[in-house]
């Protein structure tokens, strides 16, 4: 604990407890503490992250799911019809899709990410029967999903390029830049997701995207420009902002 605290770990006591419980030998514990004190994210040291009540495998370099994103999962669960068809774009570790599938009965889950490491990780986390595809946004998805998706989750990268360097070292050094950098205003990937979403959503389906509070108005305007009726939801407790869009005609 003292070593973690000296390295600047704010929650040194909690982290020490987790590392002690995970280590099988004193030597392994020493090595894990060394990696954490050296700046590796705790989740990468442990090999897993806690998300929405699940223990999600997180491999080195893969985006660590944030607790605030549990708010997006909750909003999606509230909107999902019975036996929902769910797509998790930019899925990273697959945490969102796995959590939503666990919260729903009989969901049909598909996920996709452009990063091969993330795809490998997601395939370990999603439930049996779910499919994870490697490729750019919608490109690898089966064409038969067009017009059938009830819930489209897209935890897109939304940090403006010039602000990536201001992120904590755990993120900017140890997570894939493509999972963080959202372009000049942080909305580049969101625009691409939103532009194609109406063609994939079922009547009454919903697109849910996480963004920052200051980007919410721009994100909502993008939804509206692409034929989606937007609404912005926020959680003060989790410091989370989600934009939800439904097709204007459907």
PDB file of C-alpha atoms in Angstrom:
ATOM      1  CA  UNK A   1       0.000   0.000   0.000  1.00  0.00           C
ATOM      2  CA  UNK A   2       2.824   2.393   0.865  1.00  0.00           C
ATOM      3  CA  UNK A   3       4.483   1.739  -2.471  1.00  0.00           C
ATOM      4  CA  UNK A   4       1.255   2.397  -4.371  1.00  0.00           C
ATOM      5  CA  UNK A   5       0.610   5.560  -2.405  1.00  0.00           C
ATOM      6  CA  UNK A   6       4.138   6.779  -3.099  1.00  0.00           C
ATOM      7  CA  UNK A   7       3.496   6.183  -6.802  1.00  0.00           C
ATOM      8  CA  UNK A   8       0.457   8.481  -6.640  1.00  0.00           C
ATOM      9  CA  UNK A   9      -2.344   5.902  -6.579  1.00  0.00           C
ATOM     10  CA  UNK A  10      -5.275   7.744  -5.018  1.00  0.00           C
ATOM     11  CA  UNK A  11      -7.065   4.554  -3.938  1.00  0.00           C
ATOM     12  CA  UNK A  12      -3.936   2.748  -2.758  1.00  0.00           C
ATOM     13  CA  UNK A  13      -5.692   0.792   0.001  1.00  0.00           C
ATOM     14  CA  UNK A  14      -8.419  -0.555  -2.282  1.00  0.00           C
ATOM     15  CA  UNK A  15      -5.928  -1.350  -5.034  1.00  0.00           C
ATOM     16  CA  UNK A  16      -3.605  -3.133  -2.616  1.00  0.00           C
ATOM     17  CA  UNK A  17      -6.470  -5.309  -1.439  1.00  0.00           C
ATOM     18  CA  UNK A  18      -7.321  -6.302  -5.012  1.00  0.00           C
ATOM     19  CA  UNK A  19      -3.713  -7.058  -5.904  1.00  0.00           C
ATOM     20  CA  UNK A  20      -3.217  -9.177  -2.781  1.00  0.00           C
ATOM     21  CA  UNK A  21      -6.350 -11.180  -3.597  1.00  0.00           C
ATOM     22  CA  UNK A  22      -5.235 -11.718  -7.206  1.00  0.00           C
ATOM     23  CA  UNK A  23      -1.601 -12.681  -6.594  1.00  0.00           C
ATOM     24  CA  UNK A  24      -0.811 -16.366  -6.131  1.00  0.00           C
ATOM     25  CA  UNK A  25       2.671 -15.908  -4.658  1.00  0.00           C
ATOM     26  CA  UNK A  26       4.628 -13.122  -2.941  1.00  0.00           C
ATOM     27  CA  UNK A  27       6.833 -12.790  -6.013  1.00  0.00           C
ATOM     28  CA  UNK A  28       3.789 -12.385  -8.251  1.00  0.00           C
ATOM     29  CA  UNK A  29       2.395  -9.759  -5.897  1.00  0.00           C
ATOM     30  CA  UNK A  30       5.669  -7.844  -5.974  1.00  0.00           C
ATOM     31  CA  UNK A  31       5.666  -7.936  -9.775  1.00  0.00           C
ATOM     32  CA  UNK A  32       2.037  -6.753  -9.946  1.00  0.00           C
ATOM     33  CA  UNK A  33       2.686  -3.908  -7.517  1.00  0.00           C
ATOM     34  CA  UNK A  34       5.715  -2.930  -9.580  1.00  0.00           C
ATOM     35  CA  UNK A  35       3.666  -2.796 -12.791  1.00  0.00           C
ATOM     36  CA  UNK A  36       0.969  -0.723 -11.120  1.00  0.00           C
ATOM     37  CA  UNK A  37       3.473   1.642  -9.495  1.00  0.00           C
ATOM     38  CA  UNK A  38       5.034   2.024 -12.939  1.00  0.00           C
ATOM     39  CA  UNK A  39       1.776   3.423 -14.289  1.00  0.00           C
ATOM     40  CA  UNK A  40       0.033   0.418 -15.818  1.00  0.00           C
ATOM     41  CA  UNK A  41      -3.752   0.682 -15.286  1.00  0.00           C
ATOM     42  CA  UNK A  42      -4.929  -1.442 -12.374  1.00  0.00           C
ATOM     43  CA  UNK A  43      -7.328  -3.270 -14.688  1.00  0.00           C
ATOM     44  CA  UNK A  44      -4.482  -4.266 -17.017  1.00  0.00           C
ATOM     45  CA  UNK A  45      -2.443  -5.507 -14.047  1.00  0.00           C
ATOM     46  CA  UNK A  46      -5.363  -7.576 -12.771  1.00  0.00           C
ATOM     47  CA  UNK A  47      -6.525  -8.639 -16.225  1.00  0.00           C
ATOM     48  CA  UNK A  48     -10.113  -7.595 -15.547  1.00  0.00           C
ATOM     49  CA  UNK A  49     -12.375  -4.646 -14.752  1.00  0.00           C
ATOM     50  CA  UNK A  50     -15.588  -4.500 -12.766  1.00  0.00           C
ATOM     51  CA  UNK A  51     -18.418  -3.183 -14.949  1.00  0.00           C
ATOM     52  CA  UNK A  52     -22.147  -3.217 -14.278  1.00  0.00           C
ATOM     53  CA  UNK A  53     -21.817  -6.153 -11.903  1.00  0.00           C
ATOM     54  CA  UNK A  54     -19.666  -8.191 -14.280  1.00  0.00           C
ATOM     55  CA  UNK A  55     -15.966  -9.038 -14.167  1.00  0.00           C
ATOM     56  CA  UNK A  56     -14.830  -8.108 -17.683  1.00  0.00           C
ATOM     57  CA  UNK A  57     -11.528  -9.369 -19.069  1.00  0.00           C
ATOM     58  CA  UNK A  58      -9.299  -6.470 -20.167  1.00  0.00           C
ATOM     59  CA  UNK A  59      -6.125  -7.275 -22.083  1.00  0.00           C
ATOM     60  CA  UNK A  60      -3.090  -4.948 -22.319  1.00  0.00           C
ATOM     61  CA  UNK A  61      -3.746  -2.019 -24.633  1.00  0.00           C
ATOM     62  CA  UNK A  62      -7.521  -2.520 -24.664  1.00  0.00           C
ATOM     63  CA  UNK A  63      -9.774   0.353 -23.538  1.00  0.00           C
ATOM     64  CA  UNK A  64     -10.815  -0.050 -19.898  1.00  0.00           C
ATOM     65  CA  UNK A  65     -14.598   0.346 -19.468  1.00  0.00           C
ATOM     66  CA  UNK A  66     -15.435   3.359 -17.291  1.00  0.00           C
ATOM     67  CA  UNK A  67     -17.971   3.241 -14.504  1.00  0.00           C
ATOM     68  CA  UNK A  68     -19.808   6.244 -15.982  1.00  0.00           C
ATOM     69  CA  UNK A  69     -20.692   4.138 -19.036  1.00  0.00           C
ATOM     70  CA  UNK A  70     -22.916   1.988 -16.823  1.00  0.00           C
ATOM     71  CA  UNK A  71     -25.398   4.861 -17.252  1.00  0.00           C
ATOM     72  CA  UNK A  72     -25.540   4.173 -21.008  1.00  0.00           C
ATOM     73  CA  UNK A  73     -26.228   0.480 -20.337  1.00  0.00           C
ATOM     74  CA  UNK A  74     -29.038   1.376 -17.919  1.00  0.00           C
ATOM     75  CA  UNK A  75     -30.672   3.708 -20.444  1.00  0.00           C
ATOM     76  CA  UNK A  76     -30.420   1.029 -23.127  1.00  0.00           C
ATOM     77  CA  UNK A  77     -31.942  -1.626 -20.858  1.00  0.00           C
ATOM     78  CA  UNK A  78     -34.891   0.658 -20.177  1.00  0.00           C
ATOM     79  CA  UNK A  79     -35.540   1.053 -23.926  1.00  0.00           C
ATOM     80  CA  UNK A  80     -35.002  -2.527 -25.075  1.00  0.00           C
ATOM     81  CA  UNK A  81     -38.016  -4.549 -26.217  1.00  0.00           C
ATOM     82  CA  UNK A  82     -38.322  -8.261 -25.401  1.00  0.00           C
ATOM     83  CA  UNK A  83     -35.735 -10.415 -27.226  1.00  0.00           C
ATOM     84  CA  UNK A  84     -33.985  -7.291 -28.465  1.00  0.00           C
ATOM     85  CA  UNK A  85     -31.492  -7.275 -31.318  1.00  0.00           C
ATOM     86  CA  UNK A  86     -28.472  -5.416 -29.898  1.00  0.00           C
ATOM     87  CA  UNK A  87     -25.379  -4.107 -31.706  1.00  0.00           C
ATOM     88  CA  UNK A  88     -22.357  -2.841 -29.763  1.00  0.00           C
ATOM     89  CA  UNK A  89     -20.192  -0.712 -32.095  1.00  0.00           C
ATOM     90  CA  UNK A  90     -16.678   0.361 -31.045  1.00  0.00           C
ATOM     91  CA  UNK A  91     -17.127  -2.460 -28.569  1.00  0.00           C
ATOM     92  CA  UNK A  92     -13.633  -2.505 -27.072  1.00  0.00           C
ATOM     93  CA  UNK A  93     -13.607  -5.248 -24.446  1.00  0.00           C
ATOM     94  CA  UNK A  94     -17.269  -5.987 -25.196  1.00  0.00           C
ATOM     95  CA  UNK A  95     -18.271  -4.735 -21.747  1.00  0.00           C
ATOM     96  CA  UNK A  96     -21.355  -2.801 -22.862  1.00  0.00           C
ATOM     97  CA  UNK A  97     -22.844  -5.562 -24.951  1.00  0.00           C
ATOM     98  CA  UNK A  98     -22.082  -8.184 -22.313  1.00  0.00           C
ATOM     99  CA  UNK A  99     -23.636  -6.066 -19.562  1.00  0.00           C
ATOM    100  CA  UNK A 100     -26.763  -5.294 -21.577  1.00  0.00           C
ATOM    101  CA  UNK A 101     -27.194  -8.933 -22.595  1.00  0.00           C
ATOM    102  CA  UNK A 102     -26.913  -9.910 -18.921  1.00  0.00           C
ATOM    103  CA  UNK A 103     -29.629  -7.383 -18.044  1.00  0.00           C
ATOM    104  CA  UNK A 104     -32.055  -8.571 -20.749  1.00  0.00           C
ATOM    105  CA  UNK A 105     -33.809 -11.840 -21.467  1.00  0.00           C
ATOM    106  CA  UNK A 106     -33.122 -13.439 -24.828  1.00  0.00           C
ATOM    107  CA  UNK A 107     -31.145 -10.582 -26.390  1.00  0.00           C
ATOM    108  CA  UNK A 108     -29.476 -11.243 -29.766  1.00  0.00           C
ATOM    109  CA  UNK A 109     -26.062  -9.591 -29.486  1.00  0.00           C
ATOM    110  CA  UNK A 110     -23.614  -8.512 -32.181  1.00  0.00           C
ATOM    111  CA  UNK A 111     -20.460  -6.455 -31.584  1.00  0.00           C
ATOM    112  CA  UNK A 112     -17.705  -4.941 -33.703  1.00  0.00           C
ATOM    113  CA  UNK A 113     -14.396  -3.129 -33.292  1.00  0.00           C
ATOM    114  CA  UNK A 114     -11.594  -2.152 -35.646  1.00  0.00           C
ATOM    115  CA  UNK A 115      -8.854  -3.160 -33.168  1.00  0.00           C
ATOM    116  CA  UNK A 116      -7.900  -6.872 -33.358  1.00  0.00           C
ATOM    117  CA  UNK A 117      -6.800  -6.882 -29.697  1.00  0.00           C
ATOM    118  CA  UNK A 118     -10.183  -5.524 -28.637  1.00  0.00           C
ATOM    119  CA  UNK A 119     -12.004  -8.110 -30.762  1.00  0.00           C
ATOM    120  CA  UNK A 120     -10.044 -10.959 -29.166  1.00  0.00           C
ATOM    121  CA  UNK A 121     -10.879  -9.581 -25.732  1.00  0.00           C
ATOM    122  CA  UNK A 122     -14.564  -9.040 -26.537  1.00  0.00           C
ATOM    123  CA  UNK A 123     -14.943 -12.613 -27.756  1.00  0.00           C
ATOM    124  CA  UNK A 124     -13.992 -13.765 -24.247  1.00  0.00           C
ATOM    125  CA  UNK A 125     -16.513 -11.467 -22.581  1.00  0.00           C
ATOM    126  CA  UNK A 126     -19.714 -11.709 -24.616  1.00  0.00           C
ATOM    127  CA  UNK A 127     -22.191 -14.494 -23.801  1.00  0.00           C
ATOM    128  CA  UNK A 128     -22.422 -17.717 -25.764  1.00  0.00           C
ATOM    129  CA  UNK A 129     -24.174 -17.200 -29.081  1.00  0.00           C
ATOM    130  CA  UNK A 130     -23.098 -13.570 -29.471  1.00  0.00           C
ATOM    131  CA  UNK A 131     -20.992 -12.639 -32.505  1.00  0.00           C
ATOM    132  CA  UNK A 132     -18.014 -10.258 -32.507  1.00  0.00           C
ATOM    133  CA  UNK A 133     -16.695  -8.898 -35.811  1.00  0.00           C
ATOM    134  CA  UNK A 134     -13.448  -7.125 -36.702  1.00  0.00           C
ATOM    135  CA  UNK A 135     -13.754  -4.093 -38.935  1.00  0.00           C
ATOM    136  CA  UNK A 136     -14.625  -0.425 -39.255  1.00  0.00           C
ATOM    137  CA  UNK A 137     -17.968   0.429 -37.621  1.00  0.00           C
ATOM    138  CA  UNK A 138     -20.835  -1.167 -39.593  1.00  0.00           C
ATOM    139  CA  UNK A 139     -18.661  -2.634 -42.387  1.00  0.00           C
ATOM    140  CA  UNK A 140     -18.211  -6.134 -40.907  1.00  0.00           C
ATOM    141  CA  UNK A 141     -21.797  -6.574 -39.703  1.00  0.00           C
ATOM    142  CA  UNK A 142     -24.111  -9.008 -41.526  1.00  0.00           C
ATOM    143  CA  UNK A 143     -26.244  -7.179 -44.072  1.00  0.00           C
ATOM    144  CA  UNK A 144     -29.270  -9.080 -42.726  1.00  0.00           C
ATOM    145  CA  UNK A 145     -29.146  -6.848 -39.627  1.00  0.00           C
ATOM    146  CA  UNK A 146     -30.156  -3.771 -41.620  1.00  0.00           C
ATOM    147  CA  UNK A 147     -33.463  -2.454 -40.355  1.00  0.00           C
ATOM    148  CA  UNK A 148     -33.561  -4.985 -37.494  1.00  0.00           C
ATOM    149  CA  UNK A 149     -31.477  -3.401 -34.719  1.00  0.00           C
ATOM    150  CA  UNK A 150     -33.500  -2.463 -31.634  1.00  0.00           C
ATOM    151  CA  UNK A 151     -30.603  -1.121 -29.561  1.00  0.00           C
ATOM    152  CA  UNK A 152     -27.473   0.316 -31.177  1.00  0.00           C
ATOM    153  CA  UNK A 153     -24.771   1.078 -28.597  1.00  0.00           C
ATOM    154  CA  UNK A 154     -21.805   3.157 -29.717  1.00  0.00           C
ATOM    155  CA  UNK A 155     -19.318   4.168 -27.046  1.00  0.00           C
ATOM    156  CA  UNK A 156     -17.326   6.088 -29.620  1.00  0.00           C
ATOM    157  CA  UNK A 157     -14.029   7.870 -28.897  1.00  0.00           C
ATOM    158  CA  UNK A 158     -14.932  11.466 -28.086  1.00  0.00           C
ATOM    159  CA  UNK A 159     -11.823  13.182 -26.685  1.00  0.00           C
ATOM    160  CA  UNK A 160     -10.792  16.080 -28.976  1.00  0.00           C
ATOM    161  CA  UNK A 161      -7.385  15.390 -30.534  1.00  0.00           C
ATOM    162  CA  UNK A 162      -5.664  18.309 -28.827  1.00  0.00           C
ATOM    163  CA  UNK A 163      -6.898  17.119 -25.412  1.00  0.00           C
ATOM    164  CA  UNK A 164      -5.670  13.508 -25.647  1.00  0.00           C
ATOM    165  CA  UNK A 165      -2.329  14.632 -24.217  1.00  0.00           C
ATOM    166  CA  UNK A 166      -4.123  15.939 -21.118  1.00  0.00           C
ATOM    167  CA  UNK A 167      -5.555  12.537 -20.221  1.00  0.00           C
ATOM    168  CA  UNK A 168      -4.144  10.580 -17.259  1.00  0.00           C
ATOM    169  CA  UNK A 169      -1.070   8.500 -18.182  1.00  0.00           C
ATOM    170  CA  UNK A 170      -3.028   5.276 -17.654  1.00  0.00           C
ATOM    171  CA  UNK A 171      -5.208   6.203 -20.629  1.00  0.00           C
ATOM    172  CA  UNK A 172      -2.924   8.052 -23.025  1.00  0.00           C
ATOM    173  CA  UNK A 173       0.023   5.675 -22.653  1.00  0.00           C
ATOM    174  CA  UNK A 174      -1.618   2.301 -22.099  1.00  0.00           C
ATOM    175  CA  UNK A 175      -4.870   2.423 -24.102  1.00  0.00           C
ATOM    176  CA  UNK A 176      -5.161   2.473 -27.880  1.00  0.00           C
ATOM    177  CA  UNK A 177      -5.272   6.051 -29.150  1.00  0.00           C
ATOM    178  CA  UNK A 178      -8.020   5.056 -31.576  1.00  0.00           C
ATOM    179  CA  UNK A 179     -10.270   4.296 -28.605  1.00  0.00           C
ATOM    180  CA  UNK A 180      -9.796   7.829 -27.253  1.00  0.00           C
ATOM    181  CA  UNK A 181      -9.234  10.314 -30.089  1.00  0.00           C
ATOM    182  CA  UNK A 182     -12.483  11.611 -31.580  1.00  0.00           C
ATOM    183  CA  UNK A 183     -10.951  14.133 -33.990  1.00  0.00           C
ATOM    184  CA  UNK A 184     -10.740  17.909 -33.843  1.00  0.00           C
ATOM    185  CA  UNK A 185     -13.978  18.436 -31.899  1.00  0.00           C
ATOM    186  CA  UNK A 186     -14.285  14.890 -30.568  1.00  0.00           C
ATOM    187  CA  UNK A 187     -17.320  14.099 -32.719  1.00  0.00           C
ATOM    188  CA  UNK A 188     -15.783  12.624 -35.888  1.00  0.00           C
ATOM    189  CA  UNK A 189     -16.646   8.985 -35.149  1.00  0.00           C
ATOM    190  CA  UNK A 190     -20.035   9.947 -33.717  1.00  0.00           C
ATOM    191  CA  UNK A 191     -20.890  11.640 -37.028  1.00  0.00           C
ATOM    192  CA  UNK A 192     -20.031   8.503 -38.984  1.00  0.00           C
ATOM    193  CA  UNK A 193     -22.041   6.264 -36.653  1.00  0.00           C
ATOM    194  CA  UNK A 194     -25.037   8.572 -36.741  1.00  0.00           C
ATOM    195  CA  UNK A 195     -25.036   9.009 -40.523  1.00  0.00           C
ATOM    196  CA  UNK A 196     -25.606   5.287 -41.111  1.00  0.00           C
ATOM    197  CA  UNK A 197     -27.664   4.472 -38.028  1.00  0.00           C
ATOM    198  CA  UNK A 198     -31.140   5.026 -39.546  1.00  0.00           C
ATOM    199  CA  UNK A 199     -30.501   2.294 -42.114  1.00  0.00           C
ATOM    200  CA  UNK A 200     -29.704  -0.251 -39.414  1.00  0.00           C
ATOM    201  CA  UNK A 201     -32.296   0.623 -36.765  1.00  0.00           C
ATOM    202  CA  UNK A 202     -35.590  -1.221 -36.561  1.00  0.00           C
ATOM    203  CA  UNK A 203     -38.792   0.860 -36.359  1.00  0.00           C
ATOM    204  CA  UNK A 204     -38.770   2.265 -32.849  1.00  0.00           C
ATOM    205  CA  UNK A 205     -35.109   1.331 -32.391  1.00  0.00           C
ATOM    206  CA  UNK A 206     -32.638   3.545 -30.532  1.00  0.00           C
ATOM    207  CA  UNK A 207     -29.048   4.710 -30.996  1.00  0.00           C
ATOM    208  CA  UNK A 208     -27.261   5.489 -27.722  1.00  0.00           C
ATOM    209  CA  UNK A 209     -23.931   7.315 -27.654  1.00  0.00           C
ATOM    210  CA  UNK A 210     -21.873   8.561 -24.724  1.00  0.00           C
ATOM    211  CA  UNK A 211     -20.358  12.017 -24.991  1.00  0.00           C
ATOM    212  CA  UNK A 212     -19.264  14.866 -22.751  1.00  0.00           C
ATOM    213  CA  UNK A 213     -21.659  17.446 -21.363  1.00  0.00           C
ATOM    214  CA  UNK A 214     -20.159  20.223 -23.482  1.00  0.00           C
ATOM    215  CA  UNK A 215     -20.411  18.130 -26.668  1.00  0.00           C
ATOM    216  CA  UNK A 216     -24.008  17.050 -26.085  1.00  0.00           C
ATOM    217  CA  UNK A 217     -25.625  19.898 -28.040  1.00  0.00           C
ATOM    218  CA  UNK A 218     -23.412  19.269 -31.067  1.00  0.00           C
ATOM    219  CA  UNK A 219     -24.059  15.543 -30.880  1.00  0.00           C
ATOM    220  CA  UNK A 220     -27.818  16.091 -30.654  1.00  0.00           C
ATOM    221  CA  UNK A 221     -27.695  18.405 -33.695  1.00  0.00           C
ATOM    222  CA  UNK A 222     -25.857  15.678 -35.626  1.00  0.00           C
ATOM    223  CA  UNK A 223     -28.559  13.166 -34.685  1.00  0.00           C
ATOM    224  CA  UNK A 224     -31.282  15.538 -35.885  1.00  0.00           C
ATOM    225  CA  UNK A 225     -29.475  16.246 -39.163  1.00  0.00           C
ATOM    226  CA  UNK A 226     -29.437  12.506 -39.878  1.00  0.00           C
ATOM    227  CA  UNK A 227     -33.138  11.930 -39.301  1.00  0.00           C
ATOM    228  CA  UNK A 228     -33.001  10.902 -35.631  1.00  0.00           C
ATOM    229  CA  UNK A 229     -35.044  12.530 -32.881  1.00  0.00           C
ATOM    230  CA  UNK A 230     -32.464  13.236 -30.151  1.00  0.00           C
ATOM    231  CA  UNK A 231     -32.739  13.532 -26.403  1.00  0.00           C
ATOM    232  CA  UNK A 232     -29.944  14.091 -23.931  1.00  0.00           C
ATOM    233  CA  UNK A 233     -29.812  12.228 -20.609  1.00  0.00           C
ATOM    234  CA  UNK A 234     -27.299  12.846 -17.849  1.00  0.00           C
ATOM    235  CA  UNK A 235     -26.288  11.444 -14.496  1.00  0.00           C
ATOM    236  CA  UNK A 236     -24.763  13.814 -11.957  1.00  0.00           C
ATOM    237  CA  UNK A 237     -23.732  10.865  -9.803  1.00  0.00           C
ATOM    238  CA  UNK A 238     -21.714   9.176 -12.559  1.00  0.00           C
ATOM    239  CA  UNK A 239     -20.811  12.404 -14.386  1.00  0.00           C
ATOM    240  CA  UNK A 240     -22.178  10.802 -17.540  1.00  0.00           C
ATOM    241  CA  UNK A 241     -23.948  12.195 -20.602  1.00  0.00           C
ATOM    242  CA  UNK A 242     -25.758  10.038 -23.152  1.00  0.00           C
ATOM    243  CA  UNK A 243     -27.482  11.112 -26.372  1.00  0.00           C
ATOM    244  CA  UNK A 244     -30.341   8.876 -27.500  1.00  0.00           C
ATOM    245  CA  UNK A 245     -31.784   8.993 -30.999  1.00  0.00           C
ATOM    246  CA  UNK A 246     -34.818   7.285 -32.514  1.00  0.00           C
ATOM    247  CA  UNK A 247     -35.784   7.336 -36.209  1.00  0.00           C
ATOM    248  CA  UNK A 248     -38.066  10.233 -37.073  1.00  0.00           C
ATOM    249  CA  UNK A 249     -40.315   7.936 -39.078  1.00  0.00           C
ATOM    250  CA  UNK A 250     -40.647   4.596 -37.371  1.00  0.00           C
TER     251      UNK A 250
END
